[in-house]
Coordinates of C-alpha atoms in Angstrom, one line a residue:
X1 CA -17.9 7.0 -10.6
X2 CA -15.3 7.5 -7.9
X3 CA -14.4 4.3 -5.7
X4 CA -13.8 4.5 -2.1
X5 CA -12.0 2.5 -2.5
X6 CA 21.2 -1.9 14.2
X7 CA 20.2 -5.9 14.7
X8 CA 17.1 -7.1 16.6
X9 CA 17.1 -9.0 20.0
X10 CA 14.8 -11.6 18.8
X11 CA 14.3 -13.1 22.6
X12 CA 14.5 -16.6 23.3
X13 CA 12.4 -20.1 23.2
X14 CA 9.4 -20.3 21.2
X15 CA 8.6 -16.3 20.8
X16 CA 12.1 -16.1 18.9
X17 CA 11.3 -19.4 16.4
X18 CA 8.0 -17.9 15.7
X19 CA 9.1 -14.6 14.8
X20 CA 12.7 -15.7 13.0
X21 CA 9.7 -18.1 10.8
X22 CA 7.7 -15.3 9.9
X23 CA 10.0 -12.6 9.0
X24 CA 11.8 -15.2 6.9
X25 CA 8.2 -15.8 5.2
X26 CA 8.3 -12.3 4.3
X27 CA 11.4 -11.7 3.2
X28 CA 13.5 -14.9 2.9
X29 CA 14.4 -17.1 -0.5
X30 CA 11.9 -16.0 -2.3
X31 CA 13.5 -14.3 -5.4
X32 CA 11.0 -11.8 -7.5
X33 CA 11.3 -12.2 -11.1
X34 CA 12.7 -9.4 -13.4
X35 CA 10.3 -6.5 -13.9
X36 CA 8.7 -7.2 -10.3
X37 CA 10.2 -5.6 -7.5
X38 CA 7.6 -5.0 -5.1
X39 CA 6.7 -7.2 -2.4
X40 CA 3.4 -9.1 -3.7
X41 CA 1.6 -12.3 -1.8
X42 CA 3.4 -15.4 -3.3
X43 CA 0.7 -17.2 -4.6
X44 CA -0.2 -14.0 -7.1
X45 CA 3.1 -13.2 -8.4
X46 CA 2.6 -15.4 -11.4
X47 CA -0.7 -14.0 -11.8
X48 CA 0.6 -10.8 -12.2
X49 CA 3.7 -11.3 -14.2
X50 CA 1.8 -13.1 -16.9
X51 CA -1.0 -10.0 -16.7
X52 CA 1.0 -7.0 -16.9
X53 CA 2.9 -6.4 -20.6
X54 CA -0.9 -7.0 -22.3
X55 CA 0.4 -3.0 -23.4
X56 CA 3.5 -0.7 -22.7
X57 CA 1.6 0.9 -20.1
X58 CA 0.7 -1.5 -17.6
X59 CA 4.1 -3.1 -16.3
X60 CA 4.0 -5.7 -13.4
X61 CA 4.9 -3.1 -10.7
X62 CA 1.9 -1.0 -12.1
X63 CA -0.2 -4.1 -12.0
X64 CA 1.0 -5.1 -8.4
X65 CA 0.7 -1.6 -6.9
X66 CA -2.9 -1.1 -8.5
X67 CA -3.7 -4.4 -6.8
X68 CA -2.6 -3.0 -3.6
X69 CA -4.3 0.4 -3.8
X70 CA -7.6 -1.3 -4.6
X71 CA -7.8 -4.1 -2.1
X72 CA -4.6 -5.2 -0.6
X73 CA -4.6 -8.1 -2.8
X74 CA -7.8 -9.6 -0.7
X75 CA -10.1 -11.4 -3.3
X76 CA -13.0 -11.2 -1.5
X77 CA -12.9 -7.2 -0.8
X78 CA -16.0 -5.3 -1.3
X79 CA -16.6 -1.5 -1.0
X80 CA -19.6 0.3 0.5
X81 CA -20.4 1.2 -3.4
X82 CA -20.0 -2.2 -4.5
X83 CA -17.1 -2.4 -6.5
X84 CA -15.7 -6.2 -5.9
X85 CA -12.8 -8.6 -5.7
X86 CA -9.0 -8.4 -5.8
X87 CA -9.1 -5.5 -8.3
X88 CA -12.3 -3.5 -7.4
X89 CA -15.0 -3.9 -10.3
X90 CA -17.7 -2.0 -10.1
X91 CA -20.9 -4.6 -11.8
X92 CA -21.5 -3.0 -14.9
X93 CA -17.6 -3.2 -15.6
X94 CA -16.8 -7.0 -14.4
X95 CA -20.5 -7.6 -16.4
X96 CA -18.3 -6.1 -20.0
X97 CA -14.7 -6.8 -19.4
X98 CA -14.3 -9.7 -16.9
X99 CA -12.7 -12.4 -18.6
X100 CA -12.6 -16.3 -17.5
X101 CA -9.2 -16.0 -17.2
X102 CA -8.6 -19.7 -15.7
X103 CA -10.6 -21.3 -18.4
X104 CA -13.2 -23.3 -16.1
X105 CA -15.7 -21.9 -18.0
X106 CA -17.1 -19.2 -15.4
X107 CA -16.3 -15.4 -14.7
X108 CA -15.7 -15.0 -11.3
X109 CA -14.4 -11.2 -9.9
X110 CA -13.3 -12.9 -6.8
X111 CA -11.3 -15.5 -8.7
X112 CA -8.2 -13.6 -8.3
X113 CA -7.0 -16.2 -11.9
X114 CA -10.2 -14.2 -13.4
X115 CA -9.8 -10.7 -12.2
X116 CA -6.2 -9.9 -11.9
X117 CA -5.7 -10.2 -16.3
X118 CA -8.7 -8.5 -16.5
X119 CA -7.4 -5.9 -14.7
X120 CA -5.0 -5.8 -16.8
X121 CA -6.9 -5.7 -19.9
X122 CA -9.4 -2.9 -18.7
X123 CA -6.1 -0.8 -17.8
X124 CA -5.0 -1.4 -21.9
X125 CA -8.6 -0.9 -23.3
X126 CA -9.1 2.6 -20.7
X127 CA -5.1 3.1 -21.7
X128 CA -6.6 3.1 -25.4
X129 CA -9.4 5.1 -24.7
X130 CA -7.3 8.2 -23.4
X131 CA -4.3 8.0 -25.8
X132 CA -5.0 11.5 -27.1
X133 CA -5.3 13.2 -23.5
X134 CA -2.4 15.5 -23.0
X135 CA -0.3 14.2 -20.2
X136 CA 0.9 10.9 -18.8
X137 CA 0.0 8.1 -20.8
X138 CA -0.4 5.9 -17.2
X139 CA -1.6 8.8 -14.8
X140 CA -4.3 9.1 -17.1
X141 CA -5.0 5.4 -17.7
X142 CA -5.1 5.5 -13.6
X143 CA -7.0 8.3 -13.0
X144 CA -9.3 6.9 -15.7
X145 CA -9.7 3.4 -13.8
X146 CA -10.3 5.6 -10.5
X147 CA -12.7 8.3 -11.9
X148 CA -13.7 6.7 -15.6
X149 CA -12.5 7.9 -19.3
X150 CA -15.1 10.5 -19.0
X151 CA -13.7 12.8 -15.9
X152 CA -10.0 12.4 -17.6
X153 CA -11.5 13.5 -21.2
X154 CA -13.4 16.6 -19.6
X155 CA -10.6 17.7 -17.6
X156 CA -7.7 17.2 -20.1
X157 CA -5.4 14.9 -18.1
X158 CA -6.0 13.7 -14.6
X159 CA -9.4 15.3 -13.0
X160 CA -9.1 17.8 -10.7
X161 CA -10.7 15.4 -7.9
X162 CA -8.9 15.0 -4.1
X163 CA -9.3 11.2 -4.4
X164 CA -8.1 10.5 -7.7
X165 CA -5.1 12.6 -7.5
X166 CA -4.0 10.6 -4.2
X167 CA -5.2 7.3 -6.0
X168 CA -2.6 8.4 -9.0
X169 CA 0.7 9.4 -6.5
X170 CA 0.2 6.1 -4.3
X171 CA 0.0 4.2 -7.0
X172 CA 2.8 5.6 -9.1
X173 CA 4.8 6.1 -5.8
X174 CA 4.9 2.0 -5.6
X175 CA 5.6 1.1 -9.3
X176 CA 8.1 3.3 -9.9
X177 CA 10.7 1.4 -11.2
X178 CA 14.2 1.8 -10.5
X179 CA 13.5 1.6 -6.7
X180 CA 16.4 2.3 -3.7
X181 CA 16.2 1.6 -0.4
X182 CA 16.2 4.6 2.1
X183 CA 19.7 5.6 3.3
X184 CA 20.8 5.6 6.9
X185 CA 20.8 9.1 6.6
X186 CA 17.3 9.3 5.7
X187 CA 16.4 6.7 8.1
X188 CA 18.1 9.2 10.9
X189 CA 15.9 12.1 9.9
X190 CA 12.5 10.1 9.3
X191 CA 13.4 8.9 12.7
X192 CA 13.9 12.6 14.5
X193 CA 10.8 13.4 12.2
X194 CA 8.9 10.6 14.7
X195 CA 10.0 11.2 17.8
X196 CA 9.2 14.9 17.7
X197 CA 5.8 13.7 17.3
X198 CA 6.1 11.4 20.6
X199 CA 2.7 12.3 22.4
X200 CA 0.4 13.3 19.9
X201 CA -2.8 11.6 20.1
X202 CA -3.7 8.9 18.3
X203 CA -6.1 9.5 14.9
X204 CA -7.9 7.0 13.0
X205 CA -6.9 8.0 9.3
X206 CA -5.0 11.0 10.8
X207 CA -1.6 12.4 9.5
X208 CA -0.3 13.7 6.0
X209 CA 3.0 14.5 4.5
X210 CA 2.4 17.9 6.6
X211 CA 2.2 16.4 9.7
X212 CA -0.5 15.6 12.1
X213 CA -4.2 16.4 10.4
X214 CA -7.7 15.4 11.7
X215 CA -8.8 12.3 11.1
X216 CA -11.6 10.3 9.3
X217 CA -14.5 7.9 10.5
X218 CA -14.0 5.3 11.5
X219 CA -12.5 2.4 12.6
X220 CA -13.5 -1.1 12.6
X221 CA -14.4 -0.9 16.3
X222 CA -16.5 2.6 15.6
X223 CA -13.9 4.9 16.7
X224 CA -13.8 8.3 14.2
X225 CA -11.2 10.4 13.9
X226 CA -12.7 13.4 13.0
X227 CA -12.6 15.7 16.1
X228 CA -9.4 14.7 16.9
X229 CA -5.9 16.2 15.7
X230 CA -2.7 13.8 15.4
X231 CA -2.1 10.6 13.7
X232 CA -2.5 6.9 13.3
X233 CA 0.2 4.5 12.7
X234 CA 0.9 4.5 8.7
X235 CA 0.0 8.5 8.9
X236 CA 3.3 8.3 11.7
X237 CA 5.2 6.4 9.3
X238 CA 4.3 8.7 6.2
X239 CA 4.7 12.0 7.6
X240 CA 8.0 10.4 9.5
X241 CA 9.5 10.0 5.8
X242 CA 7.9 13.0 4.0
X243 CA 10.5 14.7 6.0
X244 CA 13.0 12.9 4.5
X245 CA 12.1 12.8 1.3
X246 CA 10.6 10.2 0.6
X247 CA 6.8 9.5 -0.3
X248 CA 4.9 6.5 1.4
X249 CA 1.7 5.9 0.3
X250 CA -1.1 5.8 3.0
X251 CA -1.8 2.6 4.7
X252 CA 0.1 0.4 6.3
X253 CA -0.2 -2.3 4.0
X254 CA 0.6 -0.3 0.6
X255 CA 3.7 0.9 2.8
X256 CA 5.1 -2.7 2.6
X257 CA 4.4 -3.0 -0.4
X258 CA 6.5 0.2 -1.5
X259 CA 9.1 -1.3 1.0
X260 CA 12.3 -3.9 0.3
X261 CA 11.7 -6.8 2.7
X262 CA 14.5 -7.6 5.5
X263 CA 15.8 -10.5 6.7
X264 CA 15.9 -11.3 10.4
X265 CA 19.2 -10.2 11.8
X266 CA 19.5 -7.2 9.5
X267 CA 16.9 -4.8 10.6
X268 CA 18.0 -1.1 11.2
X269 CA 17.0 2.4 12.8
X270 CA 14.2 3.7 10.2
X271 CA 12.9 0.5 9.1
X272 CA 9.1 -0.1 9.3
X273 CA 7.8 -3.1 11.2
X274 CA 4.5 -4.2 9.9
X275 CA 2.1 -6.7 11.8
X276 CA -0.9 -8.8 10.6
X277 CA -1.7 -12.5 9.9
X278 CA -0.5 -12.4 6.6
X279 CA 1.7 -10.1 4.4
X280 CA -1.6 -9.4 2.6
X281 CA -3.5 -8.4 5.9
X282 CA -1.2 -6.3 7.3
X283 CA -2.7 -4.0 9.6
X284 CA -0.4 -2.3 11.1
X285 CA 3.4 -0.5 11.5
X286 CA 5.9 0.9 13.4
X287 CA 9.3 2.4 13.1
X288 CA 12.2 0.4 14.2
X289 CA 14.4 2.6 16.9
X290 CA 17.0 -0.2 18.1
X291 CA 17.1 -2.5 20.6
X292 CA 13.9 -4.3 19.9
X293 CA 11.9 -1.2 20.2
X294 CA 9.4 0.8 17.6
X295 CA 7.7 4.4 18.0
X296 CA 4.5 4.1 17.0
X297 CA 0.6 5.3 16.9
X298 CA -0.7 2.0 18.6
X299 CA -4.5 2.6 18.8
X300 CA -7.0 4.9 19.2
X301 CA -7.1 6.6 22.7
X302 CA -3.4 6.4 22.7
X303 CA -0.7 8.5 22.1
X304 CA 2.4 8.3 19.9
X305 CA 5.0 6.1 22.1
X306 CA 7.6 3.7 22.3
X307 CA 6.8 -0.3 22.4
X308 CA 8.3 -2.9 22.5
X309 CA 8.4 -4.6 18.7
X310 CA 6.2 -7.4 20.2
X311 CA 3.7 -5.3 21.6
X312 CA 1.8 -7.2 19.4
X313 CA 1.7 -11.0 18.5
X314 CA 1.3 -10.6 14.9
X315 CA 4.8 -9.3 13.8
X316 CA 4.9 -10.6 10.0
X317 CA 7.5 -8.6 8.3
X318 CA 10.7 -5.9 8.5
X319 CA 11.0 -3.4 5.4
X320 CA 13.2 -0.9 4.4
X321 CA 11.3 2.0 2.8
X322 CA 12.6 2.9 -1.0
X323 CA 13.2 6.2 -1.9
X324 CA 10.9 7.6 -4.1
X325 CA 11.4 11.2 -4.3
X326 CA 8.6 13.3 -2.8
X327 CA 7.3 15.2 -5.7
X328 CA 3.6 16.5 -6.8
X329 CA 1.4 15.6 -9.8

């Protein structure tokens, strides 16, 4: 079953401390170990080092990007369909492979200790399953995790559903291994990209790599997107570096995670400013122009415009996007 699954003016007084304290949060000392480059919440790195390598195909940026696509790494996510937890079980599959993972003798999906190695070890047994499907051996373990064995047997490699083939690219997009940060030159045209797109109205799940698309319904205040043509903020952000070659995947969240954190002081034209309570809330992002400012897609009923960079009071993180090339699967 398919599962919907240039340097900063940081102010002064106690705006400045705040902010300097939660960029370095996000991107300070906090080393990732080899095999693990993308940005994952501190207190499940371990989690998900010691998970990923149960088989060749389900590496620790894999595991961390899956994590992302499926829930943001929030442990108590839960879809209109019912699939639960960090990592998205559906019942019937937690009921068969959930695994005490933390030994205290229950099964819990939103015991992130529980459900991120089984995760894992439902990616290996589905990796297992659809060994002899022409293709790639970890497209088709994902699509398989997205749409089941069954849909990847039938169609011979990854099925030919809208969904799943998004599900695939974002999450391959993130683990891809190997990862370099966006040039400045790249920054400069994801940047003209944005600004010819100052004034376009504001669309709850709107923009693609195309450009500015209708949008979807709806947002957690009940606005819908659907009559209305232009973008919202991490469809701004994707579209912005489509242009320049780069893929993002969609939200604003997975966008930090396919990002290299940067430390206070070193932010740059092009770089993407995310805001939320945590690094794994983010909620939303903006472009960094200079000087303190961001283009963005702010809300809906808006347009895209300049703001300042503390337009709103939950600035967590600066990122550099990394430049996977844009390419079809």
């Amino acid at each position: 079953m398919l599962r919907t699954s240039t340097t900063v003016a940081l102010g002064a007084g106690a705006t400045a401390a705040v902010l300097v304290a939660a960029l370095v949060q996000a991107a300070g000392d906090d080393p990732l170990k080899a095999g693990l480059s993308l940005a994952v919440p501190s207190q499940y790195k371990s989690l998900v080092e010691n998970a990923a390598g149960t088989c060749p195909e389900v590496t620790p940026n894999l595991l961390a990007a899956l994590l992302t696509q499926e829930s943001g790494f929030n442990p108590k996510a839960r879809s209109p369909v019912g699939a639960d937890g960090i990592a998205q079980f559906m019942p019937a599959t937690w009921k068969s492979h959930g695994v005490d993972g933390n030994g205290d003798g229950r099964k819990n999906v939103q015991d992130p200790e529980d459900a991120i190695p089984a995760a894992a070890r439902y990616l290996c047994d589905i990796a297992e399953d659809v060994e002899d499907v022409p293709g790639d051996k970890q497209k088709n373990m994902l699509a398989a995790y997205n749409a089941g064995t069954g849909a990847v047997r039938e169609h011979g490699g990854i099925p030919p559903y809208k969904e799943t083939r998004n599900y695939v690219k974002s999450i391959t997009a993130m683990a891809s291994i190997g990862k370099k940060a966006a040039s400045g030159d790249q920054a400069a045209v994801a940047l003209h990209a944005a600004r010819k797109m100052l004034g376009k109205p504001y669309s709850w799940g709107g923009g693609t790599a195309a450009g500015p698309s209708t949008g979807i319904c709806c947002s957690p205040k009940g606005r819908s997107g659907k009559s209305i043509f232009g973008f919202d903020c991490s469809g701004l952000t994707l579209y912005a570096y489509a242009k320049a070659g780069i893929t993002l995947p969609r939200t604003a969240a997975q966008q930090y995670t396919a990002s290299e954190p940067v430390k206070p002081g070193q932010q740059k034209p092009g770089d993407l400013v995310f805001y939320g309570p945590t690094t794994a809330e983010i909620h939303h992002v903006g472009m960094y122009v200079g000087d303190g400012w961001i283009i963005n897609a702010p809300r809906p009923g808006a347009k895209v415009r300049y703001d300042s960079m503390f337009f709103m009071d939950d600035l967590i993180a600066v990122a550099r996007p990394t430049a996977h090339p844009t390419k079809e699967i």
